[in-house]
Amino acid sequence: VDWVQAKDIYAQNKVITDIPEEKLTKVFPTPAVYHETGQPFTMTATVPIVTDAAFLREADLLADHFGTVFGKKPVISMLGTGKAIRLQQKKGMGPEAYELQVSPQEVVIAASTPAGAFYGTQSLKTLIPAAALAKNQTSVSLPGVRVSDAPRFGHRAFMMDVSRNFQSKEQVLKVLDMMALYKLNVLHFHLNDDEGWRLEIPGLPELTEVGGKRGHTLDEKNHLQPSLGSGPDANKTSGSGHYTKADYIEILKYATERHIKVIPEIETPGHARAAIKSMDARYARLMQEGKPEEAKRYLLRDLEDQSVYRSVQNWNDNVINVALPSTYTFLEKVVDEILAMYQEAGAPIQTIHMGGDEVPNGVWEKSPAVNALMAANPTIKGKYDLWDYYFGKVNDMLNARKLYLSGWEEIGLTRVEQNGKKVYVPNQDFKGKNFHVDVWNNLWGAEDLAYRMANAGYKVVLTNASNLYLDLTYQKAYEEPGLYWAGYLDLDKPFYFIPFDYMKNQKVDTNNDPINPAVVYKGKERLTAFGRSNIVGLQAPLWSEMIKTPERLEYMLLPKLLGLAERAWAPDPAWATEPNAAKGEAAYNQAWSAFVNVLGKRELPRL
Ligand code: TNX
């Protein structure tokens, strides 16, 4: 048995066969209100899609989908009586809410907004029997349902790391389609890291010429390998690469049509080796051309810096210097070029994610530029003051462009002494700023960190590593390659995640995990009512140190992503609050079967 077969065995073991198929909801994620009427609608290529003007784009995408079912696209019109699929604008519904009614005479999707109408069409798509997708059909029977639905969270995010290993534009578009089908609305795009810079920035060609090619990654034993993964000799196509400006604009347009916002991440000041090396190369070139002033313009490190450090992932040269004016010139240039791409694509942008995670101790300590900054500003006394200085400046820079700052939890943390111990606490200086933070650490005594930050006033996107890090392997069995630093991650982990009380009912399935034998809730702080109002959503990242091919990406993504989609969209299931364990288990089993139903019979790619 190898790890590829292992996933199938795993899935088979999980299939609960005693639930009749007709009892499963046919719309996924589970809608807020769902009834089956037993009165199907027969769809053919000659049935028109009749839409209000506001929903023409959504009608067109739906028609495209039926086009693949029938081999012929149904007609779209704005007027028409008789048998039809109707997209109707209705006042007073929520920003992403929709109603869907399938009856023998007509299918009606009602919503106030194009996003709502879009989600109605996605639900309708899940009603098409999977068999119909296999070959050209003359007609398909859509089961009769009455659905009234709206998402629980406004921020339903998938984070895609294309730095460690690259994925093609085509693969990104495929991921966007998948996200749309499961009603996810944010693609957090991790565009740079130590191993690579993946977006063309006009005027800074070195970023992609140097930063898009060079690469290192971790092997199965977590040892650094200079020529694996994103290096030029990477197997298949996933190593080097970048998106041109035109590619990125195409991605943005595609996402926008599908009501997905793309949050670009510029990872700083740590995890920034590719950017640093690229700007080093630019410096060397311009020095050779005899242009020393221009050479320094975008430099990201202090050439005199003697500091010694090691990042968690073993780099000793991956942190940007926060004291150099050229650092901010660089960031402004990158931000402005990115904003120009959004403008050209007509895509919305409210925030840029500026990273902020995992800056090692020892950085900046022996940098003359940093020492000069500290001498001129007596309030800056060490790493954490420098941290405030840096993110304060970055925040102002984004605010000046009508954007707000988002980042990993660290952007909102500071270190203080409590009872003789140094501990991380929400940074009061930044409290009330319009940040949003992705809180990943729910381990090692930081189990309640997300709630502490939300209670302190930060807008929080729950990104709990042990439940939502899709790059963690499914299980230990069969020597499946991959990371497991926060435990193993199968569909149970995201599925069992209870956003407002995430240690409750958590199925601790440790797979004999030697690193995290059991997640024990050490945190004391519970979410307050105010804290609840600050939880803006959920996010699942797929880090790509180990993702060297598109097949690997899909293998790690599915079915785990469905767990995220369900928890981010659907209300808490009965079992989350069910005091009777047996009943809770039955409800879970039913939901599991719904997954398997979706997974086995719908349009999901399988390995
Ligand atoms: C942690 S938690 C990281 C990433 C790695 C990932 C691997 C966080 C924000 N950073 O740099 O890719 O673990 O699972």
Coordinates of C-alpha atoms and ligand atoms in Angstrom, one line a residue:
V1 CA 0.0 0.0 0.0
D2 CA 1.5 3.3 -0.9
W3 CA 0.3 6.7 0.2
V4 CA -1.7 7.3 -2.9
Q5 CA -3.9 4.2 -2.3
A6 CA -3.9 5.1 1.4
K7 CA -6.2 8.0 0.9
D8 CA -8.7 5.8 -0.9
I9 CA -8.6 3.2 1.9
Y10 CA -9.0 6.0 4.4
A11 CA -12.0 7.3 2.5
Q12 CA -13.6 3.8 2.3
N13 CA -13.1 3.2 6.0
K14 CA -14.9 6.4 6.6
V15 CA -17.9 5.8 4.4
I16 CA -20.9 5.3 6.5
T17 CA -23.2 3.2 4.4
D18 CA -26.3 3.0 6.5
I19 CA -27.6 6.4 5.6
P20 CA -29.8 6.3 2.5
E21 CA -28.7 8.6 -0.2
E22 CA -32.1 10.3 -0.3
K23 CA -31.5 11.6 3.2
L24 CA -28.4 13.6 2.3
T25 CA -28.7 17.2 1.4
K26 CA -28.0 17.6 -2.3
V27 CA -26.7 21.2 -1.8
F28 CA -23.2 21.7 -0.4
P29 CA -22.2 23.4 1.9
T30 CA -25.2 22.6 4.0
P31 CA -27.8 25.4 3.4
A32 CA -29.4 27.3 6.3
V33 CA -32.8 26.1 5.2
Y34 CA -33.3 23.1 2.9
H35 CA -36.4 21.1 1.8
E36 CA -36.9 18.5 -0.8
T37 CA -40.2 18.5 -2.6
G38 CA -40.0 15.3 -4.7
Q39 CA -41.0 17.4 -7.7
P40 CA -38.0 17.5 -10.1
F41 CA -37.4 19.9 -13.0
T42 CA -36.2 18.6 -16.4
M43 CA -33.5 20.7 -17.8
T44 CA -32.6 20.6 -21.5
A45 CA -30.5 22.7 -23.8
T46 CA -33.6 24.4 -25.1
V47 CA -34.7 25.7 -21.8
P48 CA -33.7 29.4 -21.6
I49 CA -32.1 31.2 -18.7
V50 CA -34.1 34.3 -18.1
T51 CA -32.4 36.9 -16.0
D52 CA -32.7 40.4 -14.6
A53 CA -30.1 42.7 -16.0
A54 CA -28.2 42.8 -12.7
F55 CA -27.3 39.1 -13.0
L56 CA -26.3 38.8 -16.6
R57 CA -22.8 37.7 -15.8
E58 CA -24.0 35.0 -13.3
A59 CA -26.5 33.8 -15.9
D60 CA -23.7 33.5 -18.5
L61 CA -21.5 31.4 -16.2
L62 CA -24.4 29.1 -15.4
A63 CA -25.2 28.8 -19.1
D64 CA -21.5 27.9 -19.8
H65 CA -21.8 25.1 -17.2
F66 CA -25.0 23.7 -18.8
G67 CA -23.1 24.0 -22.1
T68 CA -20.6 21.4 -20.9
V69 CA -23.5 19.2 -19.8
F70 CA -25.5 19.4 -23.1
G71 CA -22.7 20.2 -25.6
K72 CA -24.8 23.3 -26.3
K73 CA -25.2 26.5 -24.3
P74 CA -28.8 27.4 -23.3
V75 CA -30.1 30.8 -24.5
I76 CA -29.9 33.7 -22.1
S77 CA -32.7 36.3 -22.3
M78 CA -34.0 39.1 -20.2
L79 CA -37.7 38.4 -21.0
G80 CA -39.7 35.3 -21.3
T81 CA -42.6 33.4 -19.9
G82 CA -42.9 29.6 -19.7
K83 CA -40.4 27.0 -18.7
A84 CA -37.1 28.6 -17.7
I85 CA -34.4 29.0 -15.1
R86 CA -35.0 32.5 -13.7
L87 CA -32.5 34.8 -12.0
Q88 CA -34.5 37.4 -10.2
Q89 CA -33.4 40.5 -8.2
K90 CA -35.2 40.8 -4.9
K91 CA -34.8 43.6 -2.4
G92 CA -33.8 43.3 1.2
M93 CA -31.8 40.1 1.2
G94 CA -28.3 39.8 2.8
P95 CA -25.2 40.6 0.7
E96 CA -24.5 37.0 -0.2
A97 CA -27.9 35.5 0.5
Y98 CA -30.0 33.6 -2.1
E99 CA -33.2 31.6 -2.5
L100 CA -33.4 28.6 -4.8
Q101 CA -36.6 26.9 -5.8
V102 CA -36.7 24.0 -8.1
S103 CA -40.2 23.0 -9.2
P104 CA -41.5 21.2 -12.4
Q105 CA -42.4 24.5 -14.1
E106 CA -39.4 26.6 -13.3
V107 CA -36.2 27.1 -11.4
V108 CA -36.1 30.4 -9.6
I109 CA -32.9 31.9 -8.0
A110 CA -33.6 35.1 -6.1
A111 CA -31.0 37.4 -4.5
S112 CA -30.4 41.1 -3.9
T113 CA -26.8 41.1 -5.1
P114 CA -24.9 39.4 -8.0
A115 CA -22.9 37.5 -5.3
G116 CA -26.1 36.1 -3.9
A117 CA -27.3 35.1 -7.4
F118 CA -23.9 33.5 -8.0
Y119 CA -24.2 31.3 -4.9
G120 CA -27.7 30.3 -6.0
T121 CA -26.2 29.2 -9.3
Q122 CA -23.5 27.2 -7.5
S123 CA -26.1 25.4 -5.5
L124 CA -28.0 24.6 -8.6
K125 CA -24.9 23.2 -10.1
T126 CA -24.5 20.7 -7.2
L127 CA -28.0 19.4 -8.0
I128 CA -26.9 18.2 -11.4
P129 CA -26.4 14.4 -11.1
A130 CA -22.7 13.7 -11.3
A131 CA -23.3 11.1 -14.1
A132 CA -24.6 14.0 -16.3
L133 CA -21.1 15.5 -16.3
A134 CA -19.5 12.5 -17.9
K135 CA -21.0 12.8 -21.4
N136 CA -23.3 15.0 -23.5
Q137 CA -26.8 14.7 -22.2
T138 CA -30.1 15.5 -23.9
S139 CA -31.8 16.2 -20.5
V140 CA -31.0 16.2 -16.8
S141 CA -33.4 15.9 -13.9
L142 CA -32.9 18.4 -11.2
P143 CA -34.3 17.3 -7.8
G144 CA -37.1 19.6 -6.5
V145 CA -35.8 21.7 -3.6
R146 CA -36.6 24.9 -1.7
V147 CA -33.5 26.5 -0.3
S148 CA -33.0 29.7 1.6
D149 CA -29.4 30.3 2.4
A150 CA -26.8 32.8 3.5
P151 CA -23.2 32.3 4.8
R152 CA -22.2 32.3 8.4
F153 CA -19.0 34.2 7.8
G154 CA -18.2 36.9 5.3
H155 CA -14.5 35.9 5.0
R156 CA -14.1 32.3 3.7
A157 CA -10.6 32.0 2.6
F158 CA -8.2 29.6 1.0
M159 CA -4.5 30.5 1.2
M160 CA -2.4 29.3 -1.7
D161 CA 1.4 29.3 -1.4
V162 CA 3.0 29.5 -4.9
S163 CA 6.4 30.6 -3.6
R164 CA 7.9 27.3 -2.3
N165 CA 6.7 25.6 -5.4
F166 CA 5.1 27.3 -8.3
Q167 CA 1.7 26.5 -9.8
S168 CA 0.7 27.6 -13.3
K169 CA -1.9 30.2 -14.0
E170 CA -4.2 27.5 -15.4
Q171 CA -4.0 25.6 -12.1
V172 CA -4.8 28.8 -10.2
L173 CA -7.9 29.2 -12.4
K174 CA -8.9 25.6 -11.6
V175 CA -8.5 26.3 -7.9
L176 CA -10.7 29.4 -8.3
D177 CA -13.4 27.3 -9.9
M178 CA -13.2 24.8 -7.1
M179 CA -13.4 27.6 -4.5
A180 CA -16.4 29.1 -6.2
L181 CA -18.3 25.8 -6.3
Y182 CA -17.8 25.6 -2.5
K183 CA -18.7 29.2 -2.0
L184 CA -15.3 30.4 -0.8
N185 CA -14.8 34.1 -1.4
V186 CA -11.2 35.0 -0.6
L187 CA -8.0 33.7 -2.3
H188 CA -5.1 34.7 -0.1
F189 CA -2.3 34.6 -2.5
H190 CA 1.1 33.9 -0.9
L191 CA 3.2 35.3 -3.7
N192 CA 6.7 35.4 -2.2
D193 CA 8.7 33.7 0.5
D194 CA 12.3 32.6 1.0
E195 CA 12.2 30.2 -1.9
G196 CA 10.6 32.4 -4.6
W197 CA 9.0 35.6 -5.8
R198 CA 6.2 34.9 -8.2
L199 CA 4.7 38.1 -9.5
E200 CA 6.2 40.4 -12.2
I201 CA 6.7 43.9 -10.9
P202 CA 7.3 46.3 -13.8
G203 CA 10.5 48.2 -13.2
L204 CA 12.0 45.5 -10.9
P205 CA 12.7 42.7 -13.4
E206 CA 15.2 41.0 -11.0
L207 CA 12.3 39.9 -8.7
T208 CA 11.2 37.4 -11.2
E209 CA 14.4 36.8 -13.2
V210 CA 16.3 36.0 -10.0
G211 CA 13.7 35.5 -7.4
G212 CA 11.4 33.5 -9.6
K213 CA 14.0 30.9 -10.5
R214 CA 16.3 30.2 -7.6
G215 CA 15.0 27.9 -5.0
H216 CA 15.5 25.6 -2.1
T217 CA 13.0 23.5 -0.3
L218 CA 12.7 20.9 2.5
D219 CA 13.0 17.2 1.8
E220 CA 10.9 14.5 3.5
K221 CA 13.1 14.7 6.6
N222 CA 12.8 18.4 6.8
H223 CA 16.4 18.9 5.7
L224 CA 17.1 21.8 3.5
Q225 CA 17.8 20.8 -0.1
P226 CA 19.2 23.4 -2.4
S227 CA 18.0 21.9 -5.6
L228 CA 14.6 20.4 -4.8
G229 CA 11.2 21.8 -5.4
S230 CA 11.4 25.3 -6.7
G231 CA 14.9 24.9 -8.1
P232 CA 15.5 24.8 -11.8
D233 CA 15.8 21.0 -11.8
A234 CA 12.5 20.5 -10.0
N235 CA 10.6 17.5 -11.3
K236 CA 7.7 18.3 -13.6
T237 CA 6.8 21.9 -14.0
S238 CA 6.2 23.2 -10.5
G239 CA 9.6 24.6 -9.6
S240 CA 10.5 27.9 -11.1
G241 CA 8.0 30.3 -12.6
H242 CA 6.1 33.5 -12.1
Y243 CA 2.9 35.2 -13.2
T244 CA 3.4 38.1 -15.7
K245 CA 1.4 41.2 -15.1
A246 CA -1.1 40.0 -17.8
D247 CA -1.4 36.6 -16.1
Y248 CA -2.2 38.3 -12.8
I249 CA -4.8 40.5 -14.3
E250 CA -6.4 37.5 -15.9
I251 CA -6.4 35.7 -12.5
L252 CA -8.0 38.8 -10.9
K253 CA -10.7 39.1 -13.6
Y254 CA -11.5 35.4 -13.3
A255 CA -11.7 35.6 -9.6
T256 CA -13.8 38.7 -9.6
E257 CA -16.4 37.2 -12.0
R258 CA -16.7 34.4 -9.4
H259 CA -17.0 36.8 -6.5
I260 CA -13.7 35.9 -5.1
K261 CA -11.5 38.6 -3.7
V262 CA -7.8 38.1 -4.1
I263 CA -5.6 39.3 -1.2
P264 CA -2.0 39.5 -2.3
E265 CA 0.6 38.7 0.3
I266 CA 3.9 40.4 0.3
E267 CA 5.7 38.4 3.0
T268 CA 7.9 40.8 5.1
P269 CA 10.1 41.4 7.0
G270 CA 11.0 37.7 7.5
H271 CA 10.5 34.9 4.9
A272 CA 11.8 37.4 2.4
R273 CA 14.9 35.8 1.0
A274 CA 13.9 35.8 -2.6
A275 CA 13.2 39.5 -2.5
I276 CA 16.4 40.2 -0.7
K277 CA 18.5 38.2 -3.2
S278 CA 16.8 39.8 -6.1
M279 CA 17.5 43.3 -4.9
D280 CA 21.1 42.2 -4.2
A281 CA 21.4 41.2 -7.8
R282 CA 20.0 44.5 -8.9
Y283 CA 22.5 46.3 -6.7
A284 CA 25.4 44.3 -8.2
R285 CA 24.3 45.1 -11.7
L286 CA 23.9 48.8 -11.1
M287 CA 27.2 49.0 -9.3
Q288 CA 28.9 47.4 -12.2
E289 CA 27.2 49.9 -14.5
G290 CA 28.7 52.6 -12.3
K291 CA 25.4 53.8 -10.8
P292 CA 26.0 53.6 -7.0
E293 CA 23.1 55.8 -6.0
E294 CA 20.5 54.0 -8.1
A295 CA 22.0 50.7 -7.0
K296 CA 21.0 51.4 -3.4
R297 CA 17.5 52.6 -4.2
Y298 CA 15.7 49.3 -3.5
L299 CA 18.2 47.5 -1.4
L300 CA 16.6 45.4 1.3
R301 CA 19.6 44.7 3.6
D302 CA 22.2 46.6 5.4
L303 CA 25.5 45.6 3.6
E304 CA 27.3 46.2 6.9
D305 CA 25.0 44.0 9.0
Q306 CA 26.9 41.4 11.0
S307 CA 23.8 39.9 12.8
V308 CA 23.7 36.2 13.1
Y309 CA 20.3 34.4 13.1
R310 CA 18.5 31.3 11.9
S311 CA 14.9 31.2 10.9
V312 CA 12.7 28.2 11.9
Q313 CA 13.2 26.9 8.4
N314 CA 17.0 27.3 8.8
W315 CA 17.7 30.5 6.7
N316 CA 20.3 32.9 7.9
D317 CA 19.7 35.6 5.3
N318 CA 15.9 36.0 4.9
V319 CA 14.9 39.1 6.9
I320 CA 14.5 42.6 5.5
N321 CA 16.2 45.5 7.3
V322 CA 13.6 47.8 8.8
A323 CA 15.8 50.8 9.2
L324 CA 16.7 51.4 5.6
P325 CA 14.7 54.0 3.7
S326 CA 15.2 51.8 0.6
T327 CA 13.1 49.1 2.2
Y328 CA 10.1 51.4 2.2
T329 CA 10.9 52.7 -1.3
F330 CA 10.8 49.0 -2.4
L331 CA 7.5 48.3 -0.6
E332 CA 5.8 51.4 -2.0
K333 CA 6.9 50.5 -5.5
V334 CA 5.6 46.9 -5.2
V335 CA 2.3 48.1 -3.6
D336 CA 1.7 50.7 -6.3
E337 CA 2.4 48.3 -9.1
I338 CA 0.1 45.7 -7.6
L339 CA -2.6 48.3 -7.1
A340 CA -2.3 49.3 -10.8
M341 CA -3.0 45.6 -11.7
Y342 CA -6.2 45.6 -9.6
Q343 CA -7.3 48.8 -11.2
E344 CA -6.7 47.5 -14.7
A345 CA -8.5 44.3 -13.9
G346 CA -11.5 46.1 -12.2
A347 CA -10.9 43.9 -9.2
P348 CA -11.7 45.1 -5.6
I349 CA -8.8 45.4 -3.1
Q350 CA -9.1 46.6 0.5
T351 CA -6.1 45.1 2.0
I352 CA -2.6 43.9 1.4
H353 CA -1.3 41.1 3.5
M354 CA 2.2 42.0 4.7
G355 CA 3.2 38.7 6.3
G356 CA 4.9 39.2 9.6
D357 CA 5.4 35.6 10.8
E358 CA 8.5 34.0 12.2
V359 CA 11.2 36.6 12.5
P360 CA 14.1 34.9 14.3
N361 CA 15.9 36.3 17.3
G362 CA 19.2 37.9 16.6
V363 CA 18.0 39.9 13.5
W364 CA 19.1 43.5 13.2
E365 CA 21.2 43.4 16.3
K366 CA 24.5 44.2 14.6
S367 CA 23.2 46.4 11.8
P368 CA 24.7 49.9 11.8
A369 CA 21.6 51.3 10.0
V370 CA 19.4 49.9 12.8
N371 CA 21.8 51.2 15.5
A372 CA 21.7 54.6 14.0
L373 CA 17.9 54.5 13.9
M374 CA 17.8 53.6 17.6
A375 CA 20.3 56.3 18.5
A376 CA 18.1 58.9 16.8
N377 CA 14.8 57.5 18.4
P378 CA 15.4 56.7 22.0
T379 CA 11.9 55.0 22.3
I380 CA 13.1 52.3 20.0
K381 CA 14.9 49.9 22.3
G382 CA 14.9 46.5 20.7
K383 CA 13.3 44.0 18.4
Y384 CA 9.7 44.6 19.5
D385 CA 10.0 48.4 19.2
L386 CA 11.5 47.9 15.8
W387 CA 8.6 45.7 15.0
D388 CA 6.1 48.5 16.0
Y389 CA 8.2 51.0 14.0
Y390 CA 8.1 48.8 10.9
F391 CA 4.4 47.8 11.0
G392 CA 3.5 51.3 12.0
K393 CA 5.1 52.7 8.9
V394 CA 3.7 49.9 6.7
N395 CA 0.3 50.6 8.1
D396 CA 0.5 54.3 7.3
M397 CA 1.8 53.6 3.8
L398 CA -1.3 51.3 3.2
N399 CA -3.7 53.7 4.8
A400 CA -2.5 56.5 2.6
R401 CA -3.6 54.3 -0.3
K402 CA -7.0 53.6 1.3
L403 CA -6.0 50.1 2.2
Y404 CA -5.8 48.5 5.6
L405 CA -3.1 46.2 6.9
S406 CA -3.5 42.5 7.3
G407 CA -0.9 39.9 8.3
W408 CA -0.1 36.9 10.4
E409 CA -0.9 37.1 14.1
E410 CA 2.6 38.4 14.9
I411 CA 1.8 41.8 13.4
G412 CA -0.5 42.4 16.4
L413 CA 1.6 40.8 19.1
T414 CA 4.3 42.2 21.4
R415 CA 6.4 40.5 24.0
V416 CA 6.1 41.6 27.7
E417 CA 7.2 40.3 31.0
Q418 CA 4.5 38.6 33.1
N419 CA 5.5 37.0 36.4
G420 CA 9.1 36.9 35.4
K421 CA 8.4 35.2 32.1
K422 CA 8.4 36.7 28.6
V423 CA 5.0 36.2 27.0
Y424 CA 3.3 37.3 23.8
V425 CA 0.3 39.5 24.2
P426 CA -1.9 41.5 21.9
N427 CA -0.1 44.8 21.2
Q428 CA -2.2 47.6 22.8
D429 CA -0.4 50.2 20.6
F430 CA -2.1 48.8 17.5
K431 CA -5.4 48.1 19.1
G432 CA -8.2 49.8 17.3
K433 CA -6.3 50.0 14.1
N434 CA -8.2 48.4 11.3
F435 CA -5.9 45.4 11.0
H436 CA -7.0 41.9 10.4
V437 CA -4.8 39.2 11.6
D438 CA -4.6 35.6 10.5
V439 CA -4.1 33.6 13.8
W440 CA -2.3 30.3 13.1
N441 CA -0.9 29.3 16.4
N442 CA -3.2 27.2 18.5
L443 CA -0.4 25.1 20.0
W444 CA 2.3 25.1 22.7
G445 CA 0.4 27.2 25.3
A446 CA -1.1 29.6 22.7
E447 CA -4.3 27.6 22.3
D448 CA -6.4 30.6 23.2
L449 CA -4.4 33.1 21.2
A450 CA -7.1 33.7 18.6
Y451 CA -9.7 34.4 21.2
R452 CA -7.3 36.7 23.2
M453 CA -6.7 38.7 20.1
A454 CA -10.3 38.9 19.2
N455 CA -11.2 39.9 22.7
A456 CA -8.6 42.6 22.6
G457 CA -10.2 44.2 19.5
Y458 CA -8.3 42.7 16.6
K459 CA -10.3 41.5 13.6
V460 CA -9.4 37.8 13.5
V461 CA -9.4 35.2 10.7
L462 CA -9.2 31.8 12.3
T463 CA -6.4 29.9 10.6
N464 CA -5.7 27.3 13.3
A465 CA -2.7 25.2 12.2
S466 CA -3.9 22.0 13.7
N467 CA -7.3 22.2 12.1
L468 CA -6.8 24.2 8.9
Y469 CA -3.3 23.7 7.6
L470 CA -4.1 21.6 4.5
D471 CA -0.4 20.9 3.8
L472 CA -0.2 18.6 6.9
T473 CA -0.4 15.0 5.8
Y474 CA -3.6 13.0 6.2
Q475 CA -2.1 10.4 8.4
K476 CA 1.1 8.8 9.6
A477 CA 0.3 5.4 8.1
Y478 CA 1.9 4.4 4.9
E479 CA 4.7 6.9 5.2
E480 CA 2.8 9.5 3.3
P481 CA 5.3 12.3 2.6
G482 CA 4.7 15.7 4.1
L483 CA 4.7 17.9 7.1
Y484 CA 3.0 17.1 10.5
W485 CA 4.4 19.7 12.8
A486 CA 0.9 20.6 14.0
G487 CA -0.4 17.1 13.9
Y488 CA -2.0 15.2 11.0
L489 CA -4.8 16.7 9.1
D490 CA -7.6 14.7 7.5
L491 CA -11.1 15.9 6.7
D492 CA -12.1 15.4 10.4
K493 CA -9.9 18.3 11.5
P494 CA -11.5 21.1 9.6
F495 CA -14.9 19.5 9.7
Y496 CA -14.9 19.3 13.5
F497 CA -13.7 22.8 14.0
I498 CA -16.2 24.8 16.0
P499 CA -15.3 28.5 15.4
F500 CA -16.4 30.0 18.6
D501 CA -15.3 27.2 20.8
Y502 CA -12.7 25.3 18.9
M503 CA -11.6 22.9 21.6
K504 CA -15.1 21.6 22.2
N505 CA -16.1 18.5 20.4
Q506 CA -12.7 18.5 18.7
K507 CA -12.0 15.0 17.6
V508 CA -8.5 14.4 18.7
D509 CA -7.4 11.9 16.2
T510 CA -3.7 11.9 16.7
N511 CA -2.8 9.0 14.4
N512 CA -0.2 8.0 17.1
D513 CA 1.4 11.3 16.4
P514 CA 4.7 11.5 18.4
I515 CA 4.9 15.3 18.2
N516 CA 1.4 16.2 19.2
P517 CA 0.1 13.2 21.2
A518 CA -3.1 15.0 22.1
V519 CA -4.0 18.6 21.8
V520 CA -4.7 19.7 25.4
Y521 CA -6.5 22.9 25.9
K522 CA -4.2 25.0 28.0
G523 CA -5.6 28.4 27.2
K524 CA -7.7 30.1 29.7
E525 CA -9.4 32.8 27.8
R526 CA -12.8 32.2 26.3
L527 CA -14.3 34.3 23.5
T528 CA -16.4 37.2 24.8
A529 CA -19.4 38.6 23.0
F530 CA -17.2 41.4 21.8
G531 CA -14.6 38.9 20.7
R532 CA -17.2 37.0 18.7
S533 CA -18.0 40.1 16.8
N534 CA -14.3 40.3 15.8
I535 CA -14.1 36.8 14.3
V536 CA -14.5 37.7 10.7
G537 CA -14.0 34.3 9.2
L538 CA -12.0 31.2 8.5
Q539 CA -9.0 30.4 6.4
A540 CA -7.2 27.2 5.3
P541 CA -3.7 27.6 4.0
L542 CA -1.9 25.2 1.6
W543 CA 1.8 25.8 2.1
S544 CA 3.8 24.4 -0.7
E545 CA 7.2 23.2 0.5
M546 CA 6.0 19.6 -0.4
I547 CA 3.6 20.5 -3.2
K548 CA 5.7 19.9 -6.3
T549 CA 3.0 19.0 -8.8
P550 CA -0.6 20.0 -9.6
E551 CA -1.7 16.5 -8.7
R552 CA -0.1 16.8 -5.2
L553 CA -1.9 20.1 -4.8
E554 CA -5.3 18.5 -5.5
Y555 CA -4.5 15.5 -3.4
M556 CA -3.8 17.7 -0.4
L557 CA -6.7 20.0 -1.1
L558 CA -9.5 17.5 -1.5
P559 CA -11.5 16.6 0.4
K560 CA -10.1 18.7 3.2
L561 CA -11.2 21.9 1.6
L562 CA -14.8 20.8 1.9
G563 CA -14.4 20.8 5.7
L564 CA -13.4 24.4 5.6
A565 CA -16.2 25.3 3.2
E566 CA -18.8 23.7 5.4
R567 CA -17.6 25.4 8.6
A568 CA -17.2 28.8 7.0
W569 CA -20.6 28.7 5.3
A570 CA -23.0 26.6 7.3
P571 CA -24.4 27.2 10.8
D572 CA -22.9 25.2 13.6
P573 CA -24.2 21.7 13.2
A574 CA -26.3 20.0 15.9
W575 CA -23.4 17.9 17.1
A576 CA -21.5 21.1 18.0
T577 CA -23.8 21.7 20.8
E578 CA -25.5 18.3 21.2
P579 CA -25.1 17.1 24.7
N580 CA -26.1 13.6 23.7
A581 CA -22.9 12.1 22.2
A582 CA -24.7 9.3 20.3
K583 CA -27.0 11.7 18.5
G584 CA -24.1 14.0 17.8
E585 CA -22.2 11.1 16.3
A586 CA -25.1 10.2 14.1
A587 CA -25.4 13.7 12.8
Y588 CA -21.7 13.7 12.1
N589 CA -21.9 10.5 10.2
Q590 CA -24.7 11.9 8.1
A591 CA -22.6 14.9 7.3
W592 CA -19.6 12.7 6.4
S593 CA -21.7 10.7 4.0
A594 CA -22.7 14.0 2.4
F595 CA -19.0 14.7 1.8
V596 CA -18.4 11.3 0.4
N597 CA -21.4 11.8 -1.8
V598 CA -20.1 15.0 -3.1
L599 CA -16.6 13.7 -3.4
G600 CA -17.5 10.5 -5.1
K601 CA -20.2 11.7 -7.4
R602 CA -19.6 15.3 -8.2
E603 CA -17.1 17.0 -10.4
L604 CA -14.1 16.7 -8.1
P605 CA -10.7 15.8 -9.5
R606 CA -9.4 12.6 -8.0
L607 CA -5.9 11.3 -8.0
Ligands
TNX1 C1 4.4 27.7 9.0 S1 2.6 29.6 10.4 C2 4.5 28.8 8.2 C3 5.0 28.5 6.8 C4 5.2 27.1 6.5 C5 4.2 26.2 7.2 C6 4.3 24.8 6.9 C7 3.1 30.4 9.2 C8 2.5 31.7 9.1 N1 4.2 30.0 8.5 O1 6.0 29.4 6.5 O2 5.2 27.0 5.1 O3 4.3 26.4 8.6 O4 3.3 24.0 7.4

